[in-house]
Rosetta silent file (secondary structure, phi, psi, omega in degrees, C-alpha in Angstrom):
SEQUENCE: MPAGDIDSVICWHAKTPEHVRKLVWASDPGWMWVYVETPLIRACIYSKKGYCVDTNGGMLVRQRSGWFSSSRVAYFLQKHDESEFQNIGSTYRRSKDVFRERIARYIDDDPELAERIRRSNAYRDKTILMLRDYDPTKY
SCORE:     score description
SCORE:     0.000 S_00000001
   1 L     0.000  166.545  163.914   -8.186  -27.945   -4.813 S_00000001
   2 L   -93.531  123.877  175.625   -9.868  -24.734   -4.922 S_00000001
   3 H   -43.794  -47.282 -165.159   -7.581  -21.807   -5.543 S_00000001
   4 H   -67.573  -26.158 -171.976   -8.400  -20.293   -2.162 S_00000001
   5 H   -72.512    4.075  173.617   -7.222  -23.177   -0.157 S_00000001
   6 L  -123.071  105.334 -151.886   -3.542  -22.750   -1.897 S_00000001
   7 L   -72.159  -26.048 -174.283   -1.364  -19.911    0.072 S_00000001
   8 L   163.553  159.890 -149.602    0.685  -19.276   -3.171 S_00000001
   9 L  -146.028  125.322  160.660    2.255  -20.738   -6.381 S_00000001
  10 E   -76.843  113.140  135.912    6.515  -20.664   -7.057 S_00000001
  11 E  -148.877 -166.174  179.045    7.537  -20.330  -10.339 S_00000001
  12 L   170.093  175.043 -158.993   10.407  -19.573  -12.423 S_00000001
  13 L  -101.823  -49.877  176.680   12.263  -20.114  -15.590 S_00000001
  14 L   159.195  -77.606 -172.587   14.215  -23.649  -16.468 S_00000001
  15 L   -92.677   32.326  109.246   17.340  -21.175  -17.703 S_00000001
  16 L  -121.991  120.584  177.269   17.215  -18.704  -14.689 S_00000001
  17 L  -107.047    0.396  175.703   15.864  -20.613  -11.948 S_00000001
  18 L   -66.240   12.619 -147.938   17.810  -17.744   -9.500 S_00000001
  19 L  -149.921   72.174 -158.882   14.493  -15.369  -10.494 S_00000001
  20 L  -127.248  148.120 -138.208   11.855  -17.327   -9.166 S_00000001
  21 E  -105.963  158.599 -170.950    8.724  -15.395   -9.378 S_00000001
  22 E  -125.436   50.439 -161.062    5.198  -15.642   -6.785 S_00000001
  23 L   -56.539  170.399 -173.884    1.570  -15.748   -7.695 S_00000001
  24 L  -175.892  132.099 -178.778   -0.757  -15.169   -4.496 S_00000001
  25 L  -123.982  141.883 -179.453   -4.810  -15.699   -4.965 S_00000001
  26 L  -109.828  130.224 -179.121   -7.557  -13.478   -3.998 S_00000001
  27 L   -43.138  -58.219 -163.264  -11.567  -14.201   -4.071 S_00000001
  28 L  -133.344  127.353   16.187  -11.322  -10.819   -5.878 S_00000001
  29 L   -80.096  -26.129 -153.328   -9.638  -10.016   -8.668 S_00000001
  30 L   121.909 -167.904 -153.779   -7.875  -13.635   -8.606 S_00000001
  31 L   -67.120  148.395 -174.788   -4.701  -14.645   -9.177 S_00000001
  32 E  -144.612  152.370 -171.858   -1.804  -12.447   -8.884 S_00000001
  33 E   -86.820  102.667  178.212    1.589  -11.682   -9.602 S_00000001
  34 E   -67.348  104.217 -172.890    3.710  -10.402   -6.145 S_00000001
  35 E   -85.767  -37.844  161.312    5.768   -7.522   -7.286 S_00000001
  36 E   -82.089  102.979  138.390    6.300   -5.911   -3.872 S_00000001
  37 E  -161.797  155.343 -179.657    6.457   -7.582   -0.433 S_00000001
  38 E  -120.282  163.842 -177.216    7.654   -7.104    2.588 S_00000001
  39 L    -5.297  -73.523 -168.205    7.091   -8.283    6.273 S_00000001
  40 L   -82.558  -12.828 -160.386    4.087   -5.393    6.175 S_00000001
  41 E  -149.462  145.840  155.049    3.201   -4.936    3.011 S_00000001
  42 E  -127.525  155.341  159.625    2.679   -6.435   -0.262 S_00000001
  43 E  -131.663  143.201 -145.009    2.289   -5.532   -3.536 S_00000001
  44 E  -145.730  110.576 -141.613    0.528   -7.258   -6.715 S_00000001
  45 E   -94.819  144.858 -179.899    0.288   -6.840   -9.857 S_00000001
  46 E  -115.311  117.565  157.810   -3.509   -8.557  -11.463 S_00000001
  47 E  -161.411  142.482 -157.491   -3.962   -9.520  -15.000 S_00000001
  48 L   -32.629  -29.477 -175.808   -7.071  -10.282  -16.661 S_00000001
  49 L  -110.108   -7.116  179.760   -5.518  -12.520  -19.292 S_00000001
  50 L   137.043 -161.100 -175.190   -2.502  -14.052  -17.430 S_00000001
  51 L  -152.069 -174.975  157.571    1.338  -14.231  -16.714 S_00000001
  52 E   177.419  105.943 -173.191    4.396  -15.681  -17.871 S_00000001
  53 E   -72.597  147.920 -169.658    7.662  -15.980  -16.849 S_00000001
  54 E  -101.591  143.318 -134.860   10.266  -14.981  -18.977 S_00000001
  55 L   -86.303   11.332  155.070   13.722  -16.957  -20.318 S_00000001
  56 L  -101.309  -25.041 -148.088   15.925  -14.042  -18.561 S_00000001
  57 L    96.188    5.928  169.757   13.168  -14.226  -15.315 S_00000001
  58 E   -67.107  133.877  178.606   11.531  -11.607  -15.655 S_00000001
  59 E   -89.464  131.149 -169.760    7.485  -11.799  -15.100 S_00000001
  60 E  -126.973  134.656  150.227    5.659  -10.920  -18.426 S_00000001
  61 L   -80.794  116.484   60.147    1.570   -9.887  -18.160 S_00000001
  62 L    78.200  -24.151  -71.027   -0.358  -11.225  -20.243 S_00000001
  63 L  -119.354  -55.464 -152.146   -1.765   -7.853  -22.098 S_00000001
  64 E  -119.144  134.329  156.056   -2.876   -8.112  -25.507 S_00000001
  65 L  -113.131   33.380  175.212   -4.509  -11.569  -27.399 S_00000001
  66 L   172.099 -169.684  176.799   -5.554   -8.587  -30.936 S_00000001
  67 L  -116.808   33.079  160.278   -5.393   -5.443  -31.378 S_00000001
  68 L  -121.683    0.405 -171.675   -8.757   -3.923  -30.081 S_00000001
  69 L  -126.237  124.828  175.365   -8.574   -6.402  -26.891 S_00000001
  70 E  -119.999  169.341  176.413   -6.067   -5.458  -24.169 S_00000001
  71 L   -96.781  154.908 -173.892   -6.562   -7.251  -20.675 S_00000001
  72 L   -87.337  155.460 -137.489   -7.245   -4.716  -17.648 S_00000001
  73 E  -166.360  119.223  167.343   -3.436   -4.753  -15.566 S_00000001
  74 E  -146.039  150.941  151.784   -4.157   -3.105  -11.801 S_00000001
  75 E   -73.115  151.596  159.247   -1.562   -3.106   -8.460 S_00000001
  76 E  -152.614  150.680 -168.371   -3.077   -4.184   -5.546 S_00000001
  77 E  -100.727  175.216 -168.793   -2.259   -3.633   -1.982 S_00000001
  78 E   175.275  115.765  179.302   -2.431   -6.104    1.353 S_00000001
  79 E  -100.413 -175.274 -157.850   -0.704   -4.508    4.591 S_00000001
  80 L   -72.924  -36.379 -173.386    0.517   -7.557    7.041 S_00000001
  81 L  -104.816   27.404 -162.457   -2.953   -7.602    9.245 S_00000001
  82 L  -134.370  136.099  173.026   -5.847   -7.112    6.186 S_00000001
  83 L  -109.926   16.180  154.197   -7.041  -10.398    4.854 S_00000001
  84 L  -133.893  161.208 -174.456   -8.423   -8.221    1.927 S_00000001
  85 L  -103.322  114.628  178.492   -6.654   -6.619   -1.016 S_00000001
  86 L   -83.202  145.319  153.338   -7.239   -2.712   -2.009 S_00000001
  87 E   -59.594  126.188  154.932   -7.598   -1.633   -6.161 S_00000001
  88 E  -111.528  -24.939  161.651   -5.122    1.390   -6.274 S_00000001
  89 E   143.650 -179.737  161.610   -5.833    1.808   -9.869 S_00000001
  90 L   -27.978 -154.019  176.193   -4.225    0.873  -13.512 S_00000001
  91 L  -154.302  -16.569 -149.085   -0.202   -0.132  -14.131 S_00000001
  92 L  -122.887  157.047 -172.656   -0.127    2.016  -16.799 S_00000001
  93 L    88.915  148.286 -175.150    0.637    5.640  -17.273 S_00000001
  94 L   -74.274  136.086  173.686    3.052    8.240  -15.529 S_00000001
  95 L   -47.053  103.853  168.034    2.059    8.204  -11.667 S_00000001
  96 L  -113.359  163.486 -158.136   -0.591   11.071  -11.224 S_00000001
  97 L   -12.513  -65.461  174.066   -1.985   13.186   -8.523 S_00000001
  98 H   -45.969  -57.753 -165.989   -4.771   10.088   -7.795 S_00000001
  99 H   -93.107  152.775 -169.969   -3.096    7.120   -7.920 S_00000001
 100 H   128.924 -105.071  176.278    0.075    9.054   -5.784 S_00000001
 101 H    18.934  -73.211 -139.094   -3.380    9.956   -3.209 S_00000001
 102 H   -85.762  -24.236  152.979   -4.773    6.824   -2.766 S_00000001
 103 H   -28.173  -78.051  155.384   -1.293    4.674   -1.911 S_00000001
 104 H    10.937  -77.517  171.353   -0.647    7.734    0.223 S_00000001
 105 H   -67.810  -28.712 -165.780   -4.227    7.306    2.059 S_00000001
 106 H   -84.431  -68.119 -150.616   -3.896    3.388    2.726 S_00000001
 107 H   -87.865   42.472 -155.046   -0.339    3.503    4.147 S_00000001
 108 H   -72.782  -45.096 -163.509   -1.166    7.011    5.910 S_00000001
 109 H   -66.746    6.812  164.926    0.189    5.225    9.371 S_00000001
 110 L  -101.593   96.055 -177.919    3.519    5.467    7.807 S_00000001
 111 H   -83.103  -30.650 -169.242    3.177    9.270    7.424 S_00000001
 112 H   -94.620   -3.486  167.705    6.813   10.324    6.054 S_00000001
 113 H   -88.194  -56.101  165.111    6.565    7.895    3.661 S_00000001
 114 H    -6.132  -77.583 -164.959    2.611    8.606    2.752 S_00000001
 115 H   -20.163  -90.943 -148.139    4.626   12.293    1.943 S_00000001
 116 H   -24.291  -78.045 -171.890    7.322   10.951   -0.250 S_00000001
 117 H   -10.395  -90.283 -172.056    4.870    9.364   -1.820 S_00000001
 118 L   -67.157   33.692  153.346    2.717   12.166   -2.820 S_00000001
 119 L  -124.888   18.385  165.172    5.771   14.698   -3.989 S_00000001
 120 L   -71.006  160.132  168.080    7.157   11.901   -6.575 S_00000001
 121 L  -127.626   66.756 -130.016    6.456   12.420  -10.101 S_00000001
 122 L  -160.072  165.580  168.260    8.356    8.543  -10.666 S_00000001
 123 L  -101.915  154.094  174.388    6.205    6.422  -12.780 S_00000001
 124 H   -27.661  -52.883 -150.986    3.713    3.538  -11.291 S_00000001
 125 H   -65.598  -34.058 -137.774    6.198    1.069  -11.128 S_00000001
 126 H   -79.085  -43.558 -157.089    8.649    3.190   -9.395 S_00000001
 127 H   -67.768  -54.661  179.642    6.187    4.590   -7.346 S_00000001
 128 H   -60.076  -34.785  160.436    5.193    0.965   -6.193 S_00000001
 129 L   -71.127  -12.975 -173.239    8.851    0.281   -5.077 S_00000001
 130 L  -104.380   33.005  138.914    8.876    2.808   -2.363 S_00000001
 131 L   -58.775  -20.596  178.488    7.056    0.607   -0.542 S_00000001
 132 L  -109.284   30.375 -178.523    9.609   -1.210    1.025 S_00000001
 133 L  -116.162  -10.773  177.850   10.684    1.433    2.676 S_00000001
 134 L   -64.802  143.698 -170.577    6.774    1.022    4.711 S_00000001
 135 L  -154.474   74.647  179.711    7.075    1.080    8.555 S_00000001
 136 H   -72.063  -39.881 -168.422    4.367    1.933   10.626 S_00000001
 137 H   -70.385   -2.299  131.465    5.794    0.619   13.831 S_00000001
 138 H   -49.336  -20.888 -174.290    8.207    4.133   13.661 S_00000001
 139 L  -111.925    0.000    0.000    5.377    5.807   15.024 S_00000001
């Protein structure tokens, strides 16, 4: 069965079945782990080298297979009414203005949250978690 015919893959570790993880397919870049999902927006993490579920239920992103070989790991966003994903940058480093601005521009239909993200100084993963509050229907 072609990957594009699969809606999503749900996985968990046998020791922690209460921690369910979801993977979705996009033609570009491929299989992605759903990091945040609401009815209005979804944020995913793509890792070129793949993923695995840890015994504590957490999702591990494979990053290295040797000393000098690191994987491309990036965040992708998708609004509920769009078919394509938007690449907003690497998962590494502290949130810099460019990263926050990319997110804010993408969610400019929720100006309050966009401004909160612009003013934020959180690490990238915490900035992405702010998308749980995304709601353009307020305006």
